[in-house]
Short mmCIF file of C-alpha atoms in Angstrom, two decimals:
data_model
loop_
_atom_site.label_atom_id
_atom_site.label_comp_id
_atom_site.label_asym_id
_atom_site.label_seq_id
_atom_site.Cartn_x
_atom_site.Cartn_y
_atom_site.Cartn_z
CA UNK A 96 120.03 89.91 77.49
CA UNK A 97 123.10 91.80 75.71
CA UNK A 98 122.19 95.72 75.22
CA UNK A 99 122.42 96.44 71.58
CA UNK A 100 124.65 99.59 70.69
CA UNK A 101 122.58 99.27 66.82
CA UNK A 102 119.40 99.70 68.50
CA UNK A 103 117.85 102.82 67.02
CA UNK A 104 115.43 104.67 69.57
CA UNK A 105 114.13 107.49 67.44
CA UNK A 106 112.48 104.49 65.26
CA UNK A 107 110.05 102.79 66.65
CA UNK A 108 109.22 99.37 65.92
CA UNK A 109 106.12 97.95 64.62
CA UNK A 110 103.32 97.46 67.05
CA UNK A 111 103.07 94.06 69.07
CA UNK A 112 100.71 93.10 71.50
CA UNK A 113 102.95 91.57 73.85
CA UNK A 114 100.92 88.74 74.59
CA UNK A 115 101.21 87.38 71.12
CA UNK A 116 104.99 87.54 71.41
CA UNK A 117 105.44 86.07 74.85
CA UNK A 118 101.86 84.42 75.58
CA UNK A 119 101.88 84.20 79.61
CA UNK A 120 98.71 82.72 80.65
CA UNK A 121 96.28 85.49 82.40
CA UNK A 122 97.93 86.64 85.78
CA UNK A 123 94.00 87.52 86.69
CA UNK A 124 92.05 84.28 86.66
CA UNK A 125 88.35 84.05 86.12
CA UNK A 126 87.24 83.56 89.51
CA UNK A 127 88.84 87.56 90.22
CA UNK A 128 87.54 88.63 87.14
CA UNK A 129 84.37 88.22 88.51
CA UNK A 130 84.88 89.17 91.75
CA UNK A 131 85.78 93.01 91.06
CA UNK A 132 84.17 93.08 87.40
CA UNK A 133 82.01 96.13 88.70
CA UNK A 134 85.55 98.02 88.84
CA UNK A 135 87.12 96.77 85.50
CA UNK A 136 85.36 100.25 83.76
CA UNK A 137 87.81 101.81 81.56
CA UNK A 138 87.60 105.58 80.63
CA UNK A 139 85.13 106.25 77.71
CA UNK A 140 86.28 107.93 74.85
CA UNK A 141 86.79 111.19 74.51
CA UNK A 142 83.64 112.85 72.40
CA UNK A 143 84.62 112.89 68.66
CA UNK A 144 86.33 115.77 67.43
CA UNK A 145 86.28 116.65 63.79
CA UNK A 146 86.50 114.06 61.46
CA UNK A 147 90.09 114.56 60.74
CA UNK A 148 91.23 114.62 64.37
CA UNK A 149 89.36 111.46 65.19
CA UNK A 150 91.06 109.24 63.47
CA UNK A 151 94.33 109.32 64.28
CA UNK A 152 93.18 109.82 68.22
CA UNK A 153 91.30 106.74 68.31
CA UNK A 154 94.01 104.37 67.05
CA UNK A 155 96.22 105.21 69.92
CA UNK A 156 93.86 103.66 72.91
CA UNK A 157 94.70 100.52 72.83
CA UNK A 158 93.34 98.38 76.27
CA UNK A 159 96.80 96.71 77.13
CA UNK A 160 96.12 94.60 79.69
CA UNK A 161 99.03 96.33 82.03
CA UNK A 162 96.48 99.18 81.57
CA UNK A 163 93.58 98.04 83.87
CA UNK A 164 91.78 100.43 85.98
CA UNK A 165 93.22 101.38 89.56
CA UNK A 166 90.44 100.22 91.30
CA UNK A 167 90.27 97.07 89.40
CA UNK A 168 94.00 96.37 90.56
CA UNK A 169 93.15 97.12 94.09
CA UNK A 170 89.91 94.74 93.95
CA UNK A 171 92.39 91.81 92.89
CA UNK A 172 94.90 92.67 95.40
CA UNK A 173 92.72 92.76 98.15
CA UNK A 174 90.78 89.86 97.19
CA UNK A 175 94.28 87.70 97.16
CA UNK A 176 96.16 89.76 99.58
CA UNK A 177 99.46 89.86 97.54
CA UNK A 178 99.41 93.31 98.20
CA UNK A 179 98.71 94.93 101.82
CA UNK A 180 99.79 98.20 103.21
CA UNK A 181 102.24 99.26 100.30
CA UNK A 182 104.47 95.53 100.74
CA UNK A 183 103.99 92.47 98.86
CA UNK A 184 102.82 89.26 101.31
CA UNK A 185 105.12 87.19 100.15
CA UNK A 186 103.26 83.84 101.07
CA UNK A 187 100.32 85.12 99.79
CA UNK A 188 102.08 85.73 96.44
CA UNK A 189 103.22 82.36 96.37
CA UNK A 190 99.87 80.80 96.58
CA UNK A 191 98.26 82.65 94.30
CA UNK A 192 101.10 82.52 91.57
CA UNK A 193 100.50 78.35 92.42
CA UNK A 194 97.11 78.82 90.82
CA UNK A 195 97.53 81.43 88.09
CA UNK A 196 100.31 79.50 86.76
CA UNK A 197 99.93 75.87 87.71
CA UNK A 198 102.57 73.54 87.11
CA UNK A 199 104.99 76.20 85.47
CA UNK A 200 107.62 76.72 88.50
CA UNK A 201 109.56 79.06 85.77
CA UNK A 202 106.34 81.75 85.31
CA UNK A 203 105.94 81.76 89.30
CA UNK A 204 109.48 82.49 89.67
CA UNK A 205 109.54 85.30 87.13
CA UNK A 206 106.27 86.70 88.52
CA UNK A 207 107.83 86.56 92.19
CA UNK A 208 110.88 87.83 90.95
CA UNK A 209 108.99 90.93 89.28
CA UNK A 210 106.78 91.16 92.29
CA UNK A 211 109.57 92.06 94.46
CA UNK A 212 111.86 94.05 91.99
CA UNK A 213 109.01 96.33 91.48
CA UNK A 214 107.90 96.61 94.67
CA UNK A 215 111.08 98.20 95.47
CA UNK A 216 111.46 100.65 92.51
CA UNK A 217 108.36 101.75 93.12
CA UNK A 218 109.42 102.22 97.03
CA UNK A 219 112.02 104.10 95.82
CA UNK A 220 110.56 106.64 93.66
CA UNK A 221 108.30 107.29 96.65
CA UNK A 222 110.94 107.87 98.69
CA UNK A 223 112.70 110.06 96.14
CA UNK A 224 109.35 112.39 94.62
CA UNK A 225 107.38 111.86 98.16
CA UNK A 226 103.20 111.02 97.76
CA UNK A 227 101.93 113.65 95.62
CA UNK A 228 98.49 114.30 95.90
CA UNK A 229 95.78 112.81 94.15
CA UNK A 230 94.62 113.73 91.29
CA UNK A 231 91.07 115.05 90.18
CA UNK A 232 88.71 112.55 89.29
CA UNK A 233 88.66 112.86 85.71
CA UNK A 234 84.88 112.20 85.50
CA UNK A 235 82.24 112.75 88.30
CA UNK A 236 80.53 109.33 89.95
CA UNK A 237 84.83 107.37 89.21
CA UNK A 238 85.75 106.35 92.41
CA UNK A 239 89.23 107.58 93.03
CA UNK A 240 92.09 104.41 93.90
CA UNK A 241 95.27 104.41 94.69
CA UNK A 242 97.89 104.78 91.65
CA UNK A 243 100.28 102.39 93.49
CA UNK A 244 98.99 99.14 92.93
CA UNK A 245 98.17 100.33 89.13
CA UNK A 246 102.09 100.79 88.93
CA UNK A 247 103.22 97.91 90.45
CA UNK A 248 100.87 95.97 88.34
CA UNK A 249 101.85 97.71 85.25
CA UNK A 250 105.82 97.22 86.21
CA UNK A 251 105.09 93.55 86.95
CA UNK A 252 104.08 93.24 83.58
CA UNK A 253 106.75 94.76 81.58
CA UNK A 254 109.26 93.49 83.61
CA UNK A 255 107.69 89.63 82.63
CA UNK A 256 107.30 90.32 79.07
CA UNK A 257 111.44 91.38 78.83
CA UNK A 258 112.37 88.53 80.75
CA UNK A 259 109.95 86.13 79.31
CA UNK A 260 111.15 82.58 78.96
CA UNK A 261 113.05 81.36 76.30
CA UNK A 262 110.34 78.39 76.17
CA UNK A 263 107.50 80.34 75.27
CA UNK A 264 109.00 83.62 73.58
CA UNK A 265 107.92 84.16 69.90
CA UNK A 266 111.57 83.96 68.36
CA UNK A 267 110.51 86.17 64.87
CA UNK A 268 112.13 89.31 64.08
CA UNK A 269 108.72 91.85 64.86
CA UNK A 270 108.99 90.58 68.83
CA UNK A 271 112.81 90.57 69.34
CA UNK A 272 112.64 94.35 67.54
CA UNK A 273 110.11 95.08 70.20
CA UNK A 274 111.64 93.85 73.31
CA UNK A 275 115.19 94.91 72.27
CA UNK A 276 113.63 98.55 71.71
CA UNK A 277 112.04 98.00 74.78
CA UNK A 278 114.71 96.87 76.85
CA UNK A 279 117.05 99.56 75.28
CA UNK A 280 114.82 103.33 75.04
CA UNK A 281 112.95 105.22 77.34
CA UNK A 282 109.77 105.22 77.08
CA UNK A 283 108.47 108.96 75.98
CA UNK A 284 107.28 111.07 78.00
CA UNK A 285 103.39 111.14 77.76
CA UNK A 286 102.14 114.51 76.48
CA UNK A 287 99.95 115.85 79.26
CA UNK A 288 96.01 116.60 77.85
CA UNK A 289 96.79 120.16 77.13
CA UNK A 290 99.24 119.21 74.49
CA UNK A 291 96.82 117.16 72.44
#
């Protein structure tokens, strides 16, 4: 895709759920679902602040699904074995992309493609900020999981949705604003809880 010099990053555009602009079938199928529901918990909310406060702070958790829980993403990885000691089996990969997305050779390219162009970033901003430590559990009785297959998960993702194929992209102006600002800003930096 060309990189627009009109795209304005200060503005940005109106929410999407990417999945209505480039519908991908469900990289999680049922059967893993199931297997590691017990570890799809999200966070609950926050307690409720004043009235005022609340509602602009509840708005702004939306459950994307390159959000899911760390130790969800590690359940499905080691239940397919994609994802082993920090490296992506590629054979294992391969098989399971034959079943998530059967009979579409162009989604189980893409996903491969992702897969392995992740993997590496993610490598390399190891390499470059070394493993920090963990953080706190946030809440008492969370099991703590590694970040890494959150991020490569969450990377996967993004990097499908701006490459989706032509075939199935939603060609209207709300989704190409989206993935142009998308493929063309920073994302900001998240305010850390103390700022909010």
């Amino acid at each position: 895709s060309v990189v627009s010099a009109d795209v304005d990053c200060s503005k940005r555009p109106k929410f999407m759920d990417p999945r209505s602009c480039c519908p991908i079938p469900d990289f999680i199928t049922a059967e893993l679902k199931e297997k590691c529901q017990e570890y799809n918990v999200t966070m609950p909310p926050p307690p409720a602040m004043s009235s005022e406060q609340s509602g602009e702070g509840r708005h702004r958790r939306h459950h994307h699904h390159h959000h899911l829980p760390p130790c969800f993403i590690s359940c499905v990885f080691n239940e397919t074995g994609i994802y082993e000691d920090n490296k992506v089996v590629e054979d294992k990969l391969k098989d399971y992309l034959q079943v998530a997305f059967k009979d579409d050779s162009d989604l189980q390219t893409l996903a491969t493609d992702a897969f392995t162009a992740c993997a590496t970033k993610i490598d390399e901003f190891k390499d470059k900020k070394g493993d920090r430590p963990p953080r706190p559990t946030p809440l008492a009785g969370l099991p703590m999981c590694p970040m890494r297959p959150a991020f490569l998960m969450g990377c996967v993702f993004k990097k499908m949705f701006k490459e989706c194929p032509a075939a199935i992209w939603s060609d209207t102006q709300e989704c190409n604003d989206v993935r142009e600002h998308f493929a063309n800003c920073k994302p900001p930096h998240r305010r850390s809880p103390k700022d909010e």
